[in-house]
Short mmCIF file of C-alpha atoms and ligand atoms in Angstrom, two decimals:
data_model
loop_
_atom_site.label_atom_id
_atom_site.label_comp_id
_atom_site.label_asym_id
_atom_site.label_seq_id
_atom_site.Cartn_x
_atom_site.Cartn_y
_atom_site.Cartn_z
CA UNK A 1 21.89 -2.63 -2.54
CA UNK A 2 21.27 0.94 -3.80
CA UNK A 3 17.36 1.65 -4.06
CA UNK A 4 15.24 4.49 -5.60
CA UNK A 5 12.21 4.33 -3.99
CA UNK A 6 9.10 6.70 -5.22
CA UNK A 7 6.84 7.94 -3.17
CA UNK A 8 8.93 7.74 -0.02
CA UNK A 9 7.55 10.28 2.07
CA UNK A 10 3.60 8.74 1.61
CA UNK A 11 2.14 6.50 4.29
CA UNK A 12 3.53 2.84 2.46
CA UNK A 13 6.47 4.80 0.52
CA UNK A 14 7.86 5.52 4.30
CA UNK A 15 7.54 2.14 5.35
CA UNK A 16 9.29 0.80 2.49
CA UNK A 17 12.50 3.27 3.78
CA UNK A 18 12.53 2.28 7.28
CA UNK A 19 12.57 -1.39 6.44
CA UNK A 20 15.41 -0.67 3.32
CA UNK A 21 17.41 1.80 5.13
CA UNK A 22 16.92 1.16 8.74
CA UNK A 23 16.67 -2.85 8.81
CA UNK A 24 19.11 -3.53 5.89
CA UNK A 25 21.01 -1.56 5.55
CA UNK A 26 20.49 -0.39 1.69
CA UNK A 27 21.17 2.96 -0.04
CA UNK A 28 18.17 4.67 -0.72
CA UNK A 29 17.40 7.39 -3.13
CA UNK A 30 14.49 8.99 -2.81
CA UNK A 31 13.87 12.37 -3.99
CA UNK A 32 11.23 14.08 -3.46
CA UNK A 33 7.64 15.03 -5.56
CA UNK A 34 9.02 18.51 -5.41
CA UNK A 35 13.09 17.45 -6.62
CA UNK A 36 11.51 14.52 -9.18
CA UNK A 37 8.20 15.00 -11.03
CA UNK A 38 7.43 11.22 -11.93
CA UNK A 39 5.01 12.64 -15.29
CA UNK A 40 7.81 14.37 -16.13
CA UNK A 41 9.91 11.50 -18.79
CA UNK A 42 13.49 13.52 -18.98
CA UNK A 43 12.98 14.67 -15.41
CA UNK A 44 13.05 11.16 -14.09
CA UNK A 45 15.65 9.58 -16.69
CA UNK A 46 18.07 12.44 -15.95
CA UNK A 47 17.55 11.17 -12.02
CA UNK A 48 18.22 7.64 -12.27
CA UNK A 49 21.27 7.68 -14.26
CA UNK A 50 22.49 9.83 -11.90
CA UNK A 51 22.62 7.47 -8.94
CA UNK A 52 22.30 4.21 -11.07
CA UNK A 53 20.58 2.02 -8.91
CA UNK A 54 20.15 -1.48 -8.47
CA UNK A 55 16.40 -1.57 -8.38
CA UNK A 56 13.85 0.96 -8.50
CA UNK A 57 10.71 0.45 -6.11
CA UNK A 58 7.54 2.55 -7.53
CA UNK A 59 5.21 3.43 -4.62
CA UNK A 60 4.31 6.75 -5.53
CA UNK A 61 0.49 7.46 -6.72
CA UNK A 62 -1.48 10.46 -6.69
CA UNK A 63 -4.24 9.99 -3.83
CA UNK A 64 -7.48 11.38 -4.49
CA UNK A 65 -10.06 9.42 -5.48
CA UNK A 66 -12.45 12.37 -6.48
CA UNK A 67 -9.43 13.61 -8.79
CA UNK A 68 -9.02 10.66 -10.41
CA UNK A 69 -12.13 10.89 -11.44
CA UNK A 70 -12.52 14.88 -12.34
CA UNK A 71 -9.31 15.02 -14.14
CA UNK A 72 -8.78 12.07 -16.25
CA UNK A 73 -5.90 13.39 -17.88
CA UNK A 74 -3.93 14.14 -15.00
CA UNK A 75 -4.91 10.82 -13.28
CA UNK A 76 -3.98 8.51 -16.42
CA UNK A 77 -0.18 10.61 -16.59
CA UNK A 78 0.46 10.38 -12.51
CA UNK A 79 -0.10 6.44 -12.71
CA UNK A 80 0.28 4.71 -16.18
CA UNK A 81 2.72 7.11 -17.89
CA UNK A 82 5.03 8.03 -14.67
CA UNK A 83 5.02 3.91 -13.96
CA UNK A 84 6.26 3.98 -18.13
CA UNK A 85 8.56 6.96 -17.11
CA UNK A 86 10.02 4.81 -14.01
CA UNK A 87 9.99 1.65 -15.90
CA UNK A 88 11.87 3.04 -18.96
CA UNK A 89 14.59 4.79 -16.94
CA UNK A 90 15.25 1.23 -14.92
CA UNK A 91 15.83 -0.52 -18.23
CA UNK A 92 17.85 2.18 -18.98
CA UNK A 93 20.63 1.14 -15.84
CA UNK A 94 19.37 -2.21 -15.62
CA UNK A 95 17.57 -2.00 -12.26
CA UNK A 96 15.16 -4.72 -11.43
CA UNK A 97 12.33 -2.56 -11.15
CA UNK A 98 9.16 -3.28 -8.54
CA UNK A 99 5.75 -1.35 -8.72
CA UNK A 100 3.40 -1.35 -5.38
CA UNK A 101 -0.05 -2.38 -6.65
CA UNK A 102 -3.45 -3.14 -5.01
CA UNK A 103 -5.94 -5.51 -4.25
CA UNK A 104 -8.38 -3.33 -5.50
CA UNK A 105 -7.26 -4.47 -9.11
CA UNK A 106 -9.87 -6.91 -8.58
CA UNK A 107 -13.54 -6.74 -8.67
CA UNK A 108 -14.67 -7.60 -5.15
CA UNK A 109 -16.26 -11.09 -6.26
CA UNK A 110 -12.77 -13.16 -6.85
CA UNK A 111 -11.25 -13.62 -3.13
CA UNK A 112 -9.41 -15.26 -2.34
CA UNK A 113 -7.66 -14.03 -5.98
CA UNK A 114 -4.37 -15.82 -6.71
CA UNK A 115 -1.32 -14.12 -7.83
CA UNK A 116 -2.48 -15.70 -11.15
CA UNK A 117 -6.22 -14.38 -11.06
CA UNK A 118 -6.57 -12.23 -14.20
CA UNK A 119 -7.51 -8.16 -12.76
CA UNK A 120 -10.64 -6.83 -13.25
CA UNK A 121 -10.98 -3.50 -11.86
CA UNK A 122 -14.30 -1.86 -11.10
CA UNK A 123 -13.61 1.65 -10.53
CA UNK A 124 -10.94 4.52 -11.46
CA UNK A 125 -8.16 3.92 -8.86
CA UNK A 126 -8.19 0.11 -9.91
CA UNK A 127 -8.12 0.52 -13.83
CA UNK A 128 -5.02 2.76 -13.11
CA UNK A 129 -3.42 0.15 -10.75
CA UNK A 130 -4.33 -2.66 -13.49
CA UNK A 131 -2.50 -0.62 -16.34
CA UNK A 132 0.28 0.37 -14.74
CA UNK A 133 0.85 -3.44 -13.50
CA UNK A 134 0.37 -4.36 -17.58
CA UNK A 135 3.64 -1.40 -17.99
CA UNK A 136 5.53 -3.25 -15.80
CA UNK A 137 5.20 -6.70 -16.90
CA UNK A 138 5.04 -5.73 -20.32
CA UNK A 139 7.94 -3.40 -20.14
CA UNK A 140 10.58 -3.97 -17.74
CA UNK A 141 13.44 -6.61 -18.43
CA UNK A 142 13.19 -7.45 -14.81
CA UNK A 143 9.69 -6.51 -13.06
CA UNK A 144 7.25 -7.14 -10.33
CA UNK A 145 3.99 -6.10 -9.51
CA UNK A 146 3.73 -6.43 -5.80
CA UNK A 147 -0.07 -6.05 -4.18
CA UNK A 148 -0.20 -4.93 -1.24
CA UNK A 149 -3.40 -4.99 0.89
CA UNK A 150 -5.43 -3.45 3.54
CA UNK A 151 -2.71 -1.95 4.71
CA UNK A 152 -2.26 -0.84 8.66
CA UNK A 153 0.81 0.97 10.13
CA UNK A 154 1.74 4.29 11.05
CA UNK A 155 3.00 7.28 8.50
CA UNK A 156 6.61 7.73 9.34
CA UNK A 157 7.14 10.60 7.28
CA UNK A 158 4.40 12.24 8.87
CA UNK A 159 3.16 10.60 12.24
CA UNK A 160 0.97 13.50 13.03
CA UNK A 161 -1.05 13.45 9.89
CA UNK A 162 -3.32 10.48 10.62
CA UNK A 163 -5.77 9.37 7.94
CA UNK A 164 -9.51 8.76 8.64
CA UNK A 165 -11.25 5.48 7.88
CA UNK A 166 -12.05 5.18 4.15
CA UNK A 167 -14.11 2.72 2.11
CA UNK A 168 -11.01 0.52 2.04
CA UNK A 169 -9.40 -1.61 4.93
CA UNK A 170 -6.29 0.61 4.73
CA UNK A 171 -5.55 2.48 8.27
CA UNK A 172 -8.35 1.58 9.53
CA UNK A 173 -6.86 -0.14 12.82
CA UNK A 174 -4.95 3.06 13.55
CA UNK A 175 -8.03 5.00 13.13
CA UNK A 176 -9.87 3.10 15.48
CA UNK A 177 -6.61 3.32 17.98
CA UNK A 178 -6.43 6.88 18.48
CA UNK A 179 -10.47 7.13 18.86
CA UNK A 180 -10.74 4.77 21.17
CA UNK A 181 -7.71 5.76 23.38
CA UNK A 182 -8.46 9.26 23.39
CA UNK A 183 -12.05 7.98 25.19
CA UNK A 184 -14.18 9.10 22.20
CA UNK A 185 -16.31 6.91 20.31
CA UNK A 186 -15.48 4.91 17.15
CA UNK A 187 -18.33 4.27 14.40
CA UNK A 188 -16.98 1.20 12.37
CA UNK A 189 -18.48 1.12 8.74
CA UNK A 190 -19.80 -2.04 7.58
CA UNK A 191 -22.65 -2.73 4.60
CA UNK A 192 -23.02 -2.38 1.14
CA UNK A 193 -20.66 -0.38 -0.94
CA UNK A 194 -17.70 -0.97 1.42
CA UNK A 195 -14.41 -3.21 0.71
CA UNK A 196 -15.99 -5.72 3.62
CA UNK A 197 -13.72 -8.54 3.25
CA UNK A 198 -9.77 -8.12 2.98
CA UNK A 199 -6.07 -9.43 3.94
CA UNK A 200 -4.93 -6.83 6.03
CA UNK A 201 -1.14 -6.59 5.98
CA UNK A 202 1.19 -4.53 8.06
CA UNK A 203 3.21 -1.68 6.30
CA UNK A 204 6.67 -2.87 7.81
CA UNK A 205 5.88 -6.58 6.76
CA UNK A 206 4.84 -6.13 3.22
CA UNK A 207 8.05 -3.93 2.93
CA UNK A 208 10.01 -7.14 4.25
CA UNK A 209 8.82 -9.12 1.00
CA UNK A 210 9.51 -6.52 -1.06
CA UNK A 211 12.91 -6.85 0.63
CA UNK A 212 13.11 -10.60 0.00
CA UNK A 213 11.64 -9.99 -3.86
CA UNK A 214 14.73 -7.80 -4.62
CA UNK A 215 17.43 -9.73 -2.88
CA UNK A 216 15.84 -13.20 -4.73
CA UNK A 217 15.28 -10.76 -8.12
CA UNK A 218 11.70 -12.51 -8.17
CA UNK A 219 10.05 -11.30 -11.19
CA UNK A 220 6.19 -11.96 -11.93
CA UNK A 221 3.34 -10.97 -9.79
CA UNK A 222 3.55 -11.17 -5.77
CA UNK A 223 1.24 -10.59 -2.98
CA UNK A 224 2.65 -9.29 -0.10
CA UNK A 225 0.23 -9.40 2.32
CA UNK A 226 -1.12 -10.65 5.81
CA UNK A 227 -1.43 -14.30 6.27
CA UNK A 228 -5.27 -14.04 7.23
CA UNK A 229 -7.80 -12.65 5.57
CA UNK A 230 -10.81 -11.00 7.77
CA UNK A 231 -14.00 -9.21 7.47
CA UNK A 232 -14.04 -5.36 8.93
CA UNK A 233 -15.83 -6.11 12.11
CA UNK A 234 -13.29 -9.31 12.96
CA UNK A 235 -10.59 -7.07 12.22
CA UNK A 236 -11.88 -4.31 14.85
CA UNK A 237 -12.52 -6.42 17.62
CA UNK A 238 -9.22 -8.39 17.10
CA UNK A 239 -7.63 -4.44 16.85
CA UNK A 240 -9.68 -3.92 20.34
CA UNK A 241 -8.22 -7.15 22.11
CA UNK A 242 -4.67 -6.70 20.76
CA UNK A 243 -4.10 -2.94 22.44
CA UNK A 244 -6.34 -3.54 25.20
CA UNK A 245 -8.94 -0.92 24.42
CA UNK A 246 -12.33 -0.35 25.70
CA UNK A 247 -14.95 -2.62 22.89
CA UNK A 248 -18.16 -0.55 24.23
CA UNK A 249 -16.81 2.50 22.66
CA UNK A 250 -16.90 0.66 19.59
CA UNK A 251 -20.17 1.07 17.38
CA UNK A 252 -20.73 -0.62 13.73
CA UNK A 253 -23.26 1.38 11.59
CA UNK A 254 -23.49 1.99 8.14
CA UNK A 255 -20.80 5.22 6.31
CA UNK A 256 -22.24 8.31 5.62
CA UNK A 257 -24.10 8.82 2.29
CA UNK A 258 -20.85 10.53 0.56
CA UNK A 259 -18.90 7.63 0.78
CA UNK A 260 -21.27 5.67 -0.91
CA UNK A 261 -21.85 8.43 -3.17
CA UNK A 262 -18.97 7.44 -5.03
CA UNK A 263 -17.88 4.70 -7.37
CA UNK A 264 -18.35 0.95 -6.64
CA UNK A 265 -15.91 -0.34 -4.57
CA UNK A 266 -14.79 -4.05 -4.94
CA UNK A 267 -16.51 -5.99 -1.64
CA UNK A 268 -14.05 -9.20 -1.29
CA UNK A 269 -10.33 -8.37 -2.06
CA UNK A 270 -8.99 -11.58 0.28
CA UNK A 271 -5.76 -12.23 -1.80
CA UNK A 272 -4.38 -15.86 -1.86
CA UNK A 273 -0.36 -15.70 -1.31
CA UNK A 274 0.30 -19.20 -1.13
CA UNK A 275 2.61 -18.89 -4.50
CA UNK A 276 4.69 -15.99 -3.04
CA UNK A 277 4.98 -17.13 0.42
CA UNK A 278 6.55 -20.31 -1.13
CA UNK A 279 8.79 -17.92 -3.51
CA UNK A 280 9.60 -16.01 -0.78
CA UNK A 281 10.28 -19.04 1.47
CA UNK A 282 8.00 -16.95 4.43
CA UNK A 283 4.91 -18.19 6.58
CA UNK A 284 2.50 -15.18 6.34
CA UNK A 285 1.66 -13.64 10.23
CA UNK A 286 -1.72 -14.54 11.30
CA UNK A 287 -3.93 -11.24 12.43
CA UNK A 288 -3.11 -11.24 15.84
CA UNK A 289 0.82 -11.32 15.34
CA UNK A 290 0.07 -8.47 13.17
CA UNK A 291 -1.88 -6.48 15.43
CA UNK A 292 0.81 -7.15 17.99
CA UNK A 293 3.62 -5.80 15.87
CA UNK A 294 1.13 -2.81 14.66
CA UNK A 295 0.80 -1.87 18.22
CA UNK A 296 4.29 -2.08 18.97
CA UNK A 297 5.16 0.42 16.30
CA UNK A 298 2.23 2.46 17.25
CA UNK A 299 3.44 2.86 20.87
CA UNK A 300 7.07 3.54 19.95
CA UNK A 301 5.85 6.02 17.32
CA UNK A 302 3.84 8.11 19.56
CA UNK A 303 6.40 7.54 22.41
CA UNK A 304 8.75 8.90 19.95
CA UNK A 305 6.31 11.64 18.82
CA UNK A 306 5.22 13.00 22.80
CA UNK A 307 8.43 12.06 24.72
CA UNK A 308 7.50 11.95 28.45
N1 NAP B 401 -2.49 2.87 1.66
C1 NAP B 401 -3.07 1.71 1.39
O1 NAP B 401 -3.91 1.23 2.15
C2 NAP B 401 -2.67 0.96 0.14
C3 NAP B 401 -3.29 -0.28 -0.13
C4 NAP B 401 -2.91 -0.98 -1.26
C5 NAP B 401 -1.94 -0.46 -2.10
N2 NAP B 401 -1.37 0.75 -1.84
C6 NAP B 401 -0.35 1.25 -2.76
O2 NAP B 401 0.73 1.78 -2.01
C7 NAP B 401 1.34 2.84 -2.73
C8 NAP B 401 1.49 4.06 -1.85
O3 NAP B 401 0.22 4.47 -1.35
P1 NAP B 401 0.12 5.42 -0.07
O4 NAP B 401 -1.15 5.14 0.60
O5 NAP B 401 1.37 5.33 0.70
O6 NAP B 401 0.03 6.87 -0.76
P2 NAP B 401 0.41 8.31 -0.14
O7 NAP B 401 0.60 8.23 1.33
O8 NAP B 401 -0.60 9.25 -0.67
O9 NAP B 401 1.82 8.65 -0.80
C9 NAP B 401 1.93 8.96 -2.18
C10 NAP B 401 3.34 9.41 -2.46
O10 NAP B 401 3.51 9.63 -3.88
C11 NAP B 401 4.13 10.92 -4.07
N3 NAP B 401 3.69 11.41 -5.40
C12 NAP B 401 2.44 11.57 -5.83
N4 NAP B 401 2.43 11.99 -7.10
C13 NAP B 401 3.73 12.11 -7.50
C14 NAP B 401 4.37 12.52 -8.70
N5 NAP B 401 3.64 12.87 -9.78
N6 NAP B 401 5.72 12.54 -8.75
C15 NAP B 401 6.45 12.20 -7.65
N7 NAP B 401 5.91 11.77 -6.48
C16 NAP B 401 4.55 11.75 -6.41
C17 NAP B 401 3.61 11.75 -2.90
O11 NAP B 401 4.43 12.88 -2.69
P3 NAP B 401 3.71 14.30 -2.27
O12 NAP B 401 2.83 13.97 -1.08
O13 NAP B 401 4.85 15.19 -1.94
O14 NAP B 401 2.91 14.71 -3.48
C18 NAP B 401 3.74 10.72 -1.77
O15 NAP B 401 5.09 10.60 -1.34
C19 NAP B 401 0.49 3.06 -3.98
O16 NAP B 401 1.10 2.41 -5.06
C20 NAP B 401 -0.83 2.40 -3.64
O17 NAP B 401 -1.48 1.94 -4.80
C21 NAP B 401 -1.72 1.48 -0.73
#
């Protein structure tokens, strides 16, 4: 299968290639920001009927929440019209074409929120997500939107470039990983104004469904995520069992005032994949066969990054 993947050298974009490339043995294409501009209409057109491929996989997103926010403009081009750029161009060769979406499409008060569940975003990042889904769907002659969630795993493009924890669930295991290893103290976030509740899913294993969407051409909405959902704190303590870490460096308090500061972020995102683990024809890992995966790919991704 010959894939053009966007986004490929982000944190999920580079999971998505190992697990295409490496485990399956597909053809990727994926150029990147600098080679394709995905705003740009002709730009990307001109790029996929060059290499005509099967499917297209749309991961790519422009990652700043304050941005979004200070330059609508910009934002509403980098999601909604580069997903209609992407989406346009895959008609064009007849690619089935797949968009990586969010739990944060919801509002925080729908968990567990079926594949069915209607969105109903409640801040910037989420309206974006919820629009481009509506491209897709609306759009494509074969589509998916496929949510991923809470998502842990190491950057592959960039292992060195770790990201800190954020008002999501997304790297936050990893975060908490290095701190504690290192010896130093780890303040986890929990209260108000934090996603507290989430199904945290392992890069490498959401990019397996994808894998299974595109070989099935499942079309429709899927949600590729963990099997169990869990609350920030469960997910910590599970993160400290699973590598073996030290819990009393571990301290729960509330995030600084800046990270409230900004807009509301949805509380509950637990998704409900019931529906796509039967289309799939997958059981979903429970937490603690994700967290053992997670920490084999951390070890052999800083064994590979600080060779003895
Ligand atoms: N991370 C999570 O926890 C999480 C959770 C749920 C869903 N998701 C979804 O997963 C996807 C990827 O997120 P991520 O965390 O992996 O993001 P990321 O690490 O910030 O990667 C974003 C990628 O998009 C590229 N890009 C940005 N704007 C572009 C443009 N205009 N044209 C071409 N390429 C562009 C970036 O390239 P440059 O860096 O070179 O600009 C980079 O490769 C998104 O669809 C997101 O909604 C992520």
């Amino acid at each position: 299968m010959r894939i053009y993947l966007t986004g490929g050298s982000g944190f999920v974009g580079s999971n998505l290639a190992h697990v295409f490339a490496h485990e399956h043995g597909a053809e990727l294409i994926a150029p990147a920001h600098e080679h394709v501009e995905l705003t740009d209409e002709l730009m990307v057109r001109r790029s996929v009927l060059a290499t005509r491929p099967d499917a297209i996989v749309h991961a790519a997103i422009w990652n700043d929440p304050a941005g979004l926010r200070s330059d609508r403009r910009r934002a509403w081009e980098a999601y909604v019209t580069a997903t209609r750029n992407v989406t346009v161009a895959g008609n064009a060769v007849d690619a089935h074409v797949v968009l990586i979406s969010t739990d944060w499409v919801f509002d925080g008060t729908q968990g567990p929120a079926a594949e069915t569940e209607p969105p109903n975003p409640i801040n910037t990042y989420g309206f974006l997500k919820a629009c481009s889904e509506l491209i897709v769907h609306q759009i494509a002659a074969r589509g998916t939107v496929a949510r991923i969630a809470g998502v842990q795993g190491v950057h592959r493009a960039r292992p060195s470039a770790p990201r800190a924890q954020d008002a999501g669930f997304g790297y936050l295991v990893v975060s908490l990983v290095q701190a504690l290893r290192a010896g130093r103290r780890f303040t986890l976030w929990d209260g108000p104004g934090l996603n507290r509740m989430a199904t945290p899913t392992l890069a490498t294993d959401a990019a397996e469904l994808v894998w299974r969407a595109l070989e099935r051409v499942l079309t429709g909405t899927l949600h590729c995520c963990g099997g169990e959902h869990s609350d920030r704190i469960g997910l910590a303590r599970r993160a400290v069992e699973v590598f073996e870490l030290d819990g009393d460096l571990l301290d729960v308090g509330p995030p600084p005032a800046d990270v409230r500061a900004g807009e509301p972020v949805p509380a509950d995102t637990r998704l409900d994949a019931a529906a796509t683990a039967r289309s799939l024809g997958v059981e979903l890992p429970a937490l603690g066969t994700m967290l053992h995966r997670l920490r084999g790919e951390v070890e052999s991704s800083w064994s590979l990054a600080c060779p003895a």
